[in-house]
XYZ file of C-alpha atoms in Angstrom:
260
model
C 82.888 -23.095 26.714
C 81.109 -25.699 24.491
C 78.172 -27.333 25.930
C 79.020 -30.990 26.940
C 77.416 -33.732 24.830
C 74.243 -35.236 26.243
C 73.970 -38.993 26.253
C 70.644 -40.560 25.740
C 69.857 -43.874 27.610
C 67.266 -45.475 25.313
C 65.405 -48.794 26.123
C 64.684 -50.567 22.902
C 61.616 -52.822 23.054
C 58.885 -53.731 20.529
C 56.164 -52.578 23.011
C 57.384 -48.873 22.786
C 59.019 -47.874 19.573
C 59.593 -44.146 20.286
C 63.103 -44.734 21.731
C 64.197 -46.582 18.586
C 62.916 -43.528 16.542
C 64.727 -41.157 18.875
C 68.107 -43.052 18.351
C 67.968 -41.738 14.728
C 67.882 -38.056 15.904
C 70.447 -38.024 18.799
C 74.118 -37.741 18.518
C 75.151 -39.843 21.508
C 73.183 -42.905 22.945
C 73.455 -46.104 24.765
C 70.710 -48.752 24.702
C 69.042 -51.043 27.203
C 67.330 -54.322 26.508
C 64.694 -56.025 28.720
C 65.793 -59.447 30.129
C 62.314 -60.560 31.116
C 62.444 -59.686 34.758
C 64.973 -56.900 35.435
C 67.542 -54.780 33.804
C 71.108 -55.526 34.296
C 74.406 -53.915 33.607
C 73.181 -50.371 33.831
C 75.470 -48.048 31.744
C 78.226 -45.938 33.159
C 77.462 -42.406 31.903
C 79.583 -39.289 32.575
C 78.119 -35.775 32.015
C 74.437 -34.822 31.273
C 72.114 -37.499 30.081
C 68.448 -38.269 29.356
C 66.726 -41.540 29.891
C 63.779 -42.523 27.690
C 61.933 -45.798 27.715
C 58.870 -47.608 29.282
C 57.589 -46.882 32.728
C 58.818 -50.378 33.857
C 62.424 -49.563 32.810
C 62.620 -46.008 34.335
C 61.071 -46.940 37.647
C 63.751 -49.588 38.047
C 66.348 -47.010 36.866
C 65.255 -44.542 39.480
C 66.515 -46.851 42.211
C 70.078 -46.420 40.829
C 71.558 -43.247 42.373
C 73.985 -42.798 39.505
C 71.102 -42.712 36.994
C 68.068 -41.254 38.743
C 69.020 -37.747 37.871
C 68.502 -38.542 34.197
C 64.879 -39.054 34.595
C 62.706 -35.958 34.848
C 59.437 -37.541 35.689
C 58.146 -37.632 39.248
C 56.026 -40.664 39.122
C 54.418 -40.329 42.594
C 53.091 -36.811 41.775
C 51.743 -37.960 38.374
C 49.061 -40.091 40.086
C 45.605 -38.648 39.909
C 45.459 -38.803 43.835
C 48.190 -36.305 43.778
C 47.277 -33.788 41.090
C 43.510 -33.867 40.809
C 43.185 -31.646 44.017
C 45.214 -28.885 42.164
C 43.847 -29.389 38.559
C 40.121 -30.611 39.151
C 38.688 -27.459 37.568
C 40.438 -28.213 34.311
C 38.725 -31.654 33.917
C 35.384 -30.256 32.877
C 33.527 -33.368 34.232
C 32.539 -35.156 37.490
C 35.261 -37.379 38.653
C 35.738 -39.522 41.832
C 38.634 -41.519 43.268
C 37.535 -44.673 45.038
C 38.926 -48.089 45.615
C 37.631 -50.561 43.041
C 36.272 -52.782 45.794
C 33.785 -49.945 46.536
C 32.059 -50.102 43.153
C 29.461 -52.802 43.990
C 28.242 -50.626 46.814
C 27.923 -47.392 45.072
C 24.809 -45.982 43.375
C 26.373 -44.879 40.127
C 23.428 -44.416 37.888
C 22.075 -41.289 39.420
C 25.604 -39.750 39.083
C 26.881 -41.190 35.701
C 23.835 -42.442 33.791
C 24.037 -45.874 32.230
C 27.836 -45.981 31.766
C 30.955 -44.629 33.479
C 34.575 -44.272 32.580
C 37.104 -46.170 34.789
C 40.761 -45.740 34.848
C 43.606 -46.664 37.292
C 44.928 -43.934 39.635
C 48.452 -44.419 38.708
C 50.136 -43.488 35.416
C 51.546 -47.064 35.638
C 48.168 -48.007 34.306
C 48.167 -51.696 35.521
C 44.940 -52.141 33.567
C 43.304 -50.389 30.609
C 40.972 -47.469 30.928
C 37.536 -48.109 29.458
C 33.869 -47.129 29.407
C 31.838 -49.649 31.461
C 28.052 -50.062 31.022
C 26.633 -50.246 34.440
C 24.642 -53.361 33.671
C 27.998 -55.034 32.820
C 29.625 -53.902 35.995
C 29.618 -57.267 37.685
C 31.341 -58.867 34.764
C 33.839 -56.081 34.739
C 34.732 -56.552 38.444
C 35.050 -60.295 37.939
C 37.637 -59.695 35.037
C 39.538 -57.180 37.201
C 39.511 -59.150 40.491
C 43.290 -58.722 40.949
C 42.911 -54.963 41.074
C 40.124 -54.697 43.577
C 42.369 -53.116 46.124
C 43.563 -50.381 43.695
C 42.330 -46.880 43.509
C 40.323 -45.998 40.447
C 39.059 -42.983 38.728
C 35.311 -42.789 37.934
C 34.221 -39.972 35.661
C 31.580 -38.907 33.242
C 31.982 -40.390 29.650
C 33.243 -37.568 27.373
C 32.180 -37.090 23.736
C 35.773 -36.296 22.436
C 36.191 -34.654 19.066
C 39.925 -34.457 19.030
C 42.862 -34.932 21.484
C 46.224 -33.353 21.640
C 49.463 -34.108 23.631
C 51.480 -30.962 24.671
C 54.928 -31.372 26.130
C 55.738 -28.469 28.536
C 58.866 -27.183 30.298
C 58.578 -24.415 32.979
C 54.958 -23.783 32.030
C 55.507 -23.431 28.243
C 54.722 -25.883 25.480
C 57.845 -26.916 23.571
C 56.334 -29.746 21.443
C 52.775 -30.857 20.485
C 50.764 -33.114 18.252
C 47.340 -34.520 17.861
C 46.694 -38.063 19.060
C 46.769 -41.146 16.839
C 45.237 -40.099 13.596
C 46.128 -40.863 9.940
C 47.650 -37.500 9.651
C 49.141 -36.035 12.818
C 48.362 -32.324 13.196
C 49.816 -29.590 15.528
C 47.686 -28.359 18.452
C 45.710 -25.084 17.669
C 46.500 -21.876 19.720
C 43.653 -22.339 22.111
C 44.841 -25.790 23.038
C 48.366 -24.470 23.613
C 47.199 -21.661 25.877
C 45.024 -24.066 27.797
C 47.864 -26.568 28.194
C 50.254 -23.827 29.396
C 47.856 -22.587 31.990
C 47.623 -26.105 33.402
C 51.482 -26.592 33.168
C 52.116 -23.252 35.003
C 49.648 -24.153 37.764
C 51.235 -27.673 38.169
C 54.638 -25.934 38.331
C 53.464 -23.587 41.005
C 51.554 -26.226 43.151
C 53.482 -29.454 42.676
C 56.919 -28.141 41.442
C 56.838 -30.334 38.348
C 58.625 -28.426 35.511
C 58.585 -31.234 32.813
C 55.364 -32.857 31.886
C 52.887 -33.670 29.299
C 49.383 -32.144 29.082
C 46.754 -34.092 27.279
C 43.802 -32.062 26.211
C 40.636 -33.064 24.675
C 38.314 -30.927 22.442
C 34.768 -31.545 23.359
C 32.535 -29.415 21.181
C 33.380 -25.782 22.170
C 34.979 -26.865 25.466
C 38.605 -27.801 26.294
C 39.183 -30.536 28.948
C 42.156 -31.929 30.655
C 42.515 -35.674 30.035
C 45.471 -36.164 32.273
C 49.065 -34.953 32.918
C 52.098 -37.281 32.408
C 55.794 -37.187 32.372
C 58.252 -36.688 29.435
C 60.590 -39.797 29.745
C 58.001 -42.487 29.184
C 55.341 -40.866 27.080
C 54.921 -41.258 23.333
C 55.420 -38.034 21.160
C 53.114 -38.981 18.215
C 53.752 -36.414 15.531
C 55.681 -33.766 17.634
C 58.748 -32.142 16.232
C 61.455 -34.661 17.302
C 64.192 -32.238 16.662
C 62.655 -29.732 18.989
C 61.808 -32.478 21.596
C 65.479 -33.525 21.643
C 66.656 -29.878 21.951
C 64.619 -29.127 24.961
C 65.122 -32.469 26.722
C 68.921 -31.934 26.316
C 68.590 -28.352 27.647
C 66.853 -29.737 30.791
C 69.476 -32.471 31.168
C 72.296 -29.943 31.096
C 70.726 -27.635 33.558
C 70.055 -30.479 35.977
C 73.558 -31.792 35.601
C 75.018 -28.374 36.393
C 72.812 -27.952 39.337
C 73.779 -31.463 40.583
C 77.519 -30.401 40.466
C 76.980 -27.252 42.506
């Protein structure tokens, strides 16, 4: 029996151009456009499907029982508060999770020196991650006052030589690329091995079978930057044909399991 066609639900928006690029490589797709507040007129899709778009779009789509099965990302478990307890040893640096409101009361210099890297806990990334010089902390907190009740990650500042993104399914890398460079390059074997070890451990502990693993090369050491999903994450210089092939394979398997 021939495999059923997979429909791609693609959000077209200037802020995230990867879905538009994907539309040129898939056989069947429907598109969504952002109206300014919410998405309306969700498509009626029969058979297996894959959703791909911004975090904003897919978190709204997850509330739709007819479409949520087309999203492979488990956003709650992709927060640092969820996965750091299982993957801390792969970070290769000191890292703490605290409310931003605690920062004025912490003695950070003995731990981090004169600067610290701060990022939001959630992959929603309500504000940009950045290196903050401790002498400028008061200014930083004033500019982020609306986020004072949110959890943040404090970590050592890394000297990163290169970064790579590895898309993984069931503990195996299926697409990979360096980060934003003039010429994208594939990840070297040692990075793939490191990413697959992390992906396998994540599958065993959190049950997440589809994810991205972002790896930094810091001198002779490999360090985990973060893990993410596959439906809202840019694929840089990855092999798009391979990306589409594996995402559709996952979609078909999930659809078959849904029918059982």
